[in-house]
Amino acid sequence: MAKRGGFPGGMVPGNMNNLMKQAQRMQRQMEEQQKELEEKEFTAQAGGGAVKVTVSGKKTVTGVSIDPDACDPDDVETLEDLVMAAVNEALKLADAANSEIMGKLAGGLGGLGGFGGLGA
């Protein structure tokens, strides 16, 4: 015999409304955090500070600083390596900040009443 009232899976309308509100709140928080991240800048250096690179949270290079002493016309490869190392490190910093923010927000998924386990 069928249960009276309620929905398949035992969810009641009130729980579904709360779930939707939580999901919408988390989406707003993610959008706000993403915007804040995009406005931040991350600076890394290589060669003991001979090369400094700054990237935005959007992973766009916004600045490069090269110490004149790092410019040896007979050893361009070293300068290229230093620039590449500084860019990669600055991008890692931006990625780490993004992962930290997303990790904090994803931790809130546990409060969605098992929402994350729907596919299991």
XYZ file of N, CA and C in Angstrom:
360
model
N 0.848 -1.183 0.000
C 0.000 0.000 0.000
C 0.890 1.241 0.000
N 0.540 2.215 -0.787
C 1.352 3.419 -0.926
C 1.214 4.304 0.298
N 2.331 4.982 0.597
C 2.292 5.944 1.702
C 1.480 7.146 1.275
N 0.830 7.738 2.233
C 0.059 8.949 1.924
C 0.933 10.157 2.197
N 0.915 11.109 1.297
C 1.712 12.324 1.464
C 3.186 12.028 1.200
N 3.972 13.059 1.095
C 5.403 12.869 0.878
C 5.724 12.624 -0.589
N 6.997 12.431 -0.834
C 7.484 12.243 -2.181
C 8.313 10.972 -2.254
N 8.552 10.458 -3.445
C 9.392 9.274 -3.575
C 10.741 9.504 -2.902
N 11.243 8.466 -2.267
C 12.524 8.604 -1.579
C 12.364 9.164 -0.187
N 11.172 9.442 0.239
C 10.942 9.916 1.598
C 11.180 11.398 1.814
N 11.501 12.165 0.772
C 11.724 13.597 0.958
C 10.394 14.317 1.066
N 10.311 15.209 1.971
C 9.106 16.007 2.122
C 9.387 17.397 1.575
N 8.358 18.114 1.159
C 8.574 19.421 0.519
C 9.421 20.381 1.350
N 9.263 20.390 2.654
C 10.032 21.312 3.493
C 11.523 21.035 3.419
N 11.882 19.754 3.428
C 13.294 19.398 3.319
C 13.860 19.788 1.970
N 13.090 19.633 0.915
C 13.530 19.994 -0.427
C 13.742 21.507 -0.513
N 12.848 22.276 0.089
C 13.005 23.740 0.088
C 14.272 24.141 0.825
N 14.524 23.519 1.975
C 15.741 23.825 2.727
C 16.982 23.457 1.928
N 16.922 22.324 1.272
C 18.040 21.874 0.452
C 18.323 22.873 -0.668
N 17.288 23.336 -1.323
C 17.455 24.306 -2.404
C 18.009 25.625 -1.887
N 17.526 26.068 -0.732
C 18.024 27.316 -0.148
C 19.507 27.192 0.181
N 19.902 26.046 0.755
C 21.312 25.847 1.081
C 22.165 25.830 -0.178
N 21.686 25.172 -1.212
C 22.429 25.107 -2.469
C 22.578 26.500 -3.081
N 21.532 27.287 -3.048
C 21.593 28.649 -3.588
C 22.547 29.513 -2.770
N 22.517 29.345 -1.453
C 23.404 30.118 -0.582
C 24.864 29.751 -0.878
N 25.124 28.459 -1.043
C 26.486 28.030 -1.359
C 26.932 28.556 -2.718
N 26.029 28.590 -3.685
C 26.379 29.108 -5.008
C 26.752 30.587 -4.913
N 25.992 31.355 -4.141
C 26.316 32.777 -3.958
C 27.679 32.925 -3.292
N 27.936 32.101 -2.277
C 29.225 32.176 -1.581
C 30.369 31.839 -2.537
N 30.181 30.819 -3.369
C 31.226 30.456 -4.325
C 31.488 31.588 -5.301
N 30.440 32.228 -5.778
C 30.599 33.340 -6.711
C 31.337 34.494 -6.053
N 31.008 34.793 -4.805
C 31.682 35.866 -4.073
C 33.148 35.534 -3.853
N 33.425 34.297 -3.423
C 34.808 33.878 -3.187
C 35.612 33.889 -4.481
N 35.003 33.453 -5.577
C 35.693 33.437 -6.863
C 36.041 34.858 -7.299
N 35.112 35.792 -7.082
C 35.379 37.183 -7.448
C 36.527 37.745 -6.613
N 36.530 37.447 -5.313
C 37.620 37.901 -4.450
C 38.950 37.315 -4.906
N 38.938 36.042 -5.245
C 40.160 35.378 -5.706
C 40.675 36.025 -6.987
N 39.788 36.320 -7.905
C 40.191 36.911 -9.177
C 40.834 38.282 -8.983
N 40.493 38.974 -7.911
C 41.041 40.306 -7.651
C 42.384 40.253 -6.922
N 42.746 39.093 -6.380
C 44.016 38.958 -5.660
C 45.170 38.829 -6.646
N 46.364 39.123 -6.136
C 47.571 38.937 -6.921
C 48.529 38.039 -6.149
N 49.283 37.247 -6.886
C 50.225 36.310 -6.310
C 51.578 36.544 -6.951
N 52.602 36.757 -6.113
C 53.940 37.043 -6.608
C 54.884 35.935 -6.173
N 55.708 35.490 -7.114
C 56.720 34.485 -6.833
C 58.027 34.966 -7.445
N 59.111 34.414 -6.938
C 60.410 34.812 -7.450
C 61.283 33.587 -7.698
N 62.305 33.786 -8.507
C 63.262 32.729 -8.796
C 64.650 33.349 -8.845
N 65.637 32.504 -8.691
C 67.018 33.003 -8.743
C 67.326 33.951 -7.612
N 66.801 33.662 -6.426
C 67.074 34.523 -5.276
C 66.505 35.918 -5.425
N 65.441 36.048 -6.191
C 64.802 37.349 -6.388
C 65.225 38.043 -7.664
N 66.065 37.384 -8.461
C 66.506 37.994 -9.720
C 65.338 38.182 -10.670
N 64.360 37.274 -10.587
C 63.169 37.364 -11.423
C 61.948 37.259 -10.526
N 61.035 38.213 -10.668
C 59.777 38.192 -9.916
C 58.629 38.270 -10.910
N 57.606 37.444 -10.663
C 56.441 37.426 -11.541
C 55.198 37.520 -10.677
N 54.249 38.324 -11.123
C 52.971 38.477 -10.433
C 51.865 38.034 -11.377
N 50.953 37.202 -10.839
C 49.789 36.774 -11.606
C 48.541 37.130 -10.817
N 47.450 37.298 -11.549
C 46.162 37.553 -10.909
C 45.495 36.227 -10.589
N 44.428 36.294 -9.822
C 43.646 35.108 -9.534
C 43.012 34.526 -10.785
N 42.968 35.304 -11.852
C 42.467 34.821 -13.141
C 43.567 34.121 -13.923
N 44.735 33.994 -13.283
C 45.907 33.346 -13.875
C 46.417 34.096 -15.099
N 46.429 35.407 -14.980
C 46.985 36.275 -16.003
C 48.230 36.934 -15.429
N 49.324 36.914 -16.167
C 50.542 37.566 -15.710
C 50.307 39.075 -15.722
N 50.489 39.691 -14.549
C 50.254 41.129 -14.438
C 51.546 41.913 -14.232
N 52.647 41.212 -13.958
C 53.901 41.922 -13.773
C 55.096 40.991 -13.840
N 56.175 41.504 -14.395
C 57.440 40.779 -14.449
C 58.534 41.773 -14.089
N 59.396 41.370 -13.163
C 60.515 42.213 -12.763
C 61.793 41.388 -12.886
N 62.775 41.925 -13.630
C 64.031 41.212 -13.840
C 65.178 42.109 -13.396
N 65.974 41.592 -12.491
C 67.162 42.306 -12.031
C 68.131 42.411 -13.211
N 68.656 43.601 -13.489
C 69.587 43.758 -14.615
C 70.785 42.810 -14.555
N 71.184 42.438 -13.353
C 72.321 41.519 -13.223
C 71.989 40.120 -13.743
N 70.698 39.812 -13.896
C 70.289 38.497 -14.389
C 70.338 38.430 -15.913
N 70.620 39.573 -16.549
C 70.615 39.633 -18.013
C 72.024 39.441 -18.559
N 72.431 38.207 -18.706
C 73.729 37.878 -19.291
C 73.495 37.496 -20.749
N 73.944 38.319 -21.699
C 73.690 38.037 -23.110
C 74.287 36.700 -23.571
N 75.262 36.179 -22.842
C 75.860 34.901 -23.212
C 75.137 33.717 -22.575
N 74.135 33.996 -21.730
C 73.427 32.917 -21.045
C 71.931 33.232 -20.952
N 71.294 33.370 -22.091
C 69.873 33.698 -22.155
C 69.032 32.558 -21.581
N 69.497 31.331 -21.738
C 68.729 30.174 -21.264
C 68.463 30.234 -19.761
N 69.431 30.676 -19.012
C 69.242 30.768 -17.559
C 68.148 31.765 -17.221
N 68.141 32.897 -17.889
C 67.102 33.896 -17.659
C 65.736 33.335 -18.045
N 65.671 32.640 -19.170
C 64.410 32.026 -19.586
C 63.916 31.028 -18.541
N 64.826 30.225 -18.015
C 64.464 29.252 -16.985
C 63.962 29.936 -15.720
N 64.594 31.037 -15.349
C 64.176 31.770 -14.147
C 62.781 32.358 -14.324
N 62.518 32.919 -15.497
C 61.195 33.485 -15.766
C 60.146 32.379 -15.720
N 60.434 31.261 -16.358
C 59.491 30.153 -16.372
C 59.246 29.631 -14.949
N 60.278 29.506 -14.162
C 60.128 29.014 -12.793
C 59.279 29.970 -11.954
N 59.508 31.258 -12.106
C 58.736 32.237 -11.336
C 57.270 32.245 -11.764
N 57.015 32.142 -13.065
C 55.629 32.103 -13.548
C 54.928 30.872 -13.000
N 55.576 29.720 -13.109
C 54.959 28.488 -12.626
C 54.684 28.529 -11.129
N 55.583 29.096 -10.362
C 55.382 29.182 -8.911
C 54.236 30.133 -8.577
N 54.152 31.255 -9.280
C 53.051 32.196 -9.039
C 51.711 31.551 -9.384
N 51.667 30.783 -10.468
C 50.435 30.081 -10.832
C 50.064 29.031 -9.789
N 51.064 28.361 -9.222
C 50.807 27.391 -8.152
C 50.193 28.082 -6.934
N 50.684 29.269 -6.623
C 50.126 30.024 -5.492
C 48.658 30.358 -5.734
N 48.342 30.785 -6.957
C 46.956 31.107 -7.298
C 46.087 29.851 -7.222
N 46.605 28.719 -7.719
C 45.860 27.455 -7.659
C 45.625 27.026 -6.214
N 46.637 27.171 -5.380
C 46.505 26.774 -3.979
C 45.437 27.607 -3.277
N 45.404 28.900 -3.559
C 44.384 29.762 -2.958
C 43.000 29.356 -3.436
N 42.887 29.038 -4.715
C 41.603 28.595 -5.266
C 41.171 27.276 -4.629
N 42.090 26.333 -4.493
C 41.765 25.041 -3.890
C 41.330 25.199 -2.441
N 41.991 26.093 -1.733
C 41.631 26.334 -0.327
C 40.209 26.871 -0.218
N 39.870 27.831 -1.059
C 38.526 28.418 -1.038
C 37.486 27.370 -1.413
N 37.736 26.632 -2.477
C 36.770 25.622 -2.922
C 36.646 24.501 -1.894
N 37.742 24.157 -1.234
C 37.700 23.124 -0.206
C 36.835 23.532 0.965
N 36.941 24.795 1.362
C 36.108 25.292 2.460
C 34.636 25.251 2.079
N 34.346 25.656 0.845
C 32.952 25.656 0.402
C 32.436 24.231 0.229
N 33.254 23.353 -0.288
C 32.826 21.966 -0.483
C 32.587 21.292 0.861
N 33.291 21.728 1.892
C 33.070 21.188 3.225
C 31.659 21.448 3.693
N 31.037 22.493 3.186
C 29.661 22.819 3.539
C 28.653 21.891 2.897
N 29.090 21.090 1.915
C 28.163 20.168 1.274
C 27.659 19.111 2.245
N 28.439 18.830 3.281
C 28.003 17.847 4.267
C 26.737 18.277 4.967
N 26.477 19.570 4.999
C 25.272 20.087 5.651
C 24.037 20.033 4.769
N 24.170 19.436 3.586
C 23.024 19.387 2.681
C 22.239 18.093 2.840
N 22.364 17.470 3.982
C 21.552 16.291 4.249
C 21.842 15.132 3.328
N 23.136 14.898 3.060
C 23.498 13.762 2.220
C 23.327 14.043 0.737
N 23.180 15.277 0.347
C 23.000 15.652 -1.042
C 24.114 15.103 -1.914
N 25.342 15.114 -1.389
C 26.475 14.654 -2.159
C 26.430 13.175 -2.467
N 25.592 12.403 -1.790
C 25.567 10.975 -2.008
C 24.456 10.508 -2.920
N 23.818 11.393 -3.665
C 22.704 11.015 -4.507
C 23.100 10.029 -5.593
N 24.309 10.152 -6.130
C 24.716 9.291 -7.212
C 25.240 7.942 -6.738
N 25.414 7.752 -5.463
C 26.030 6.530 -4.941
C 25.039 5.386 -4.859
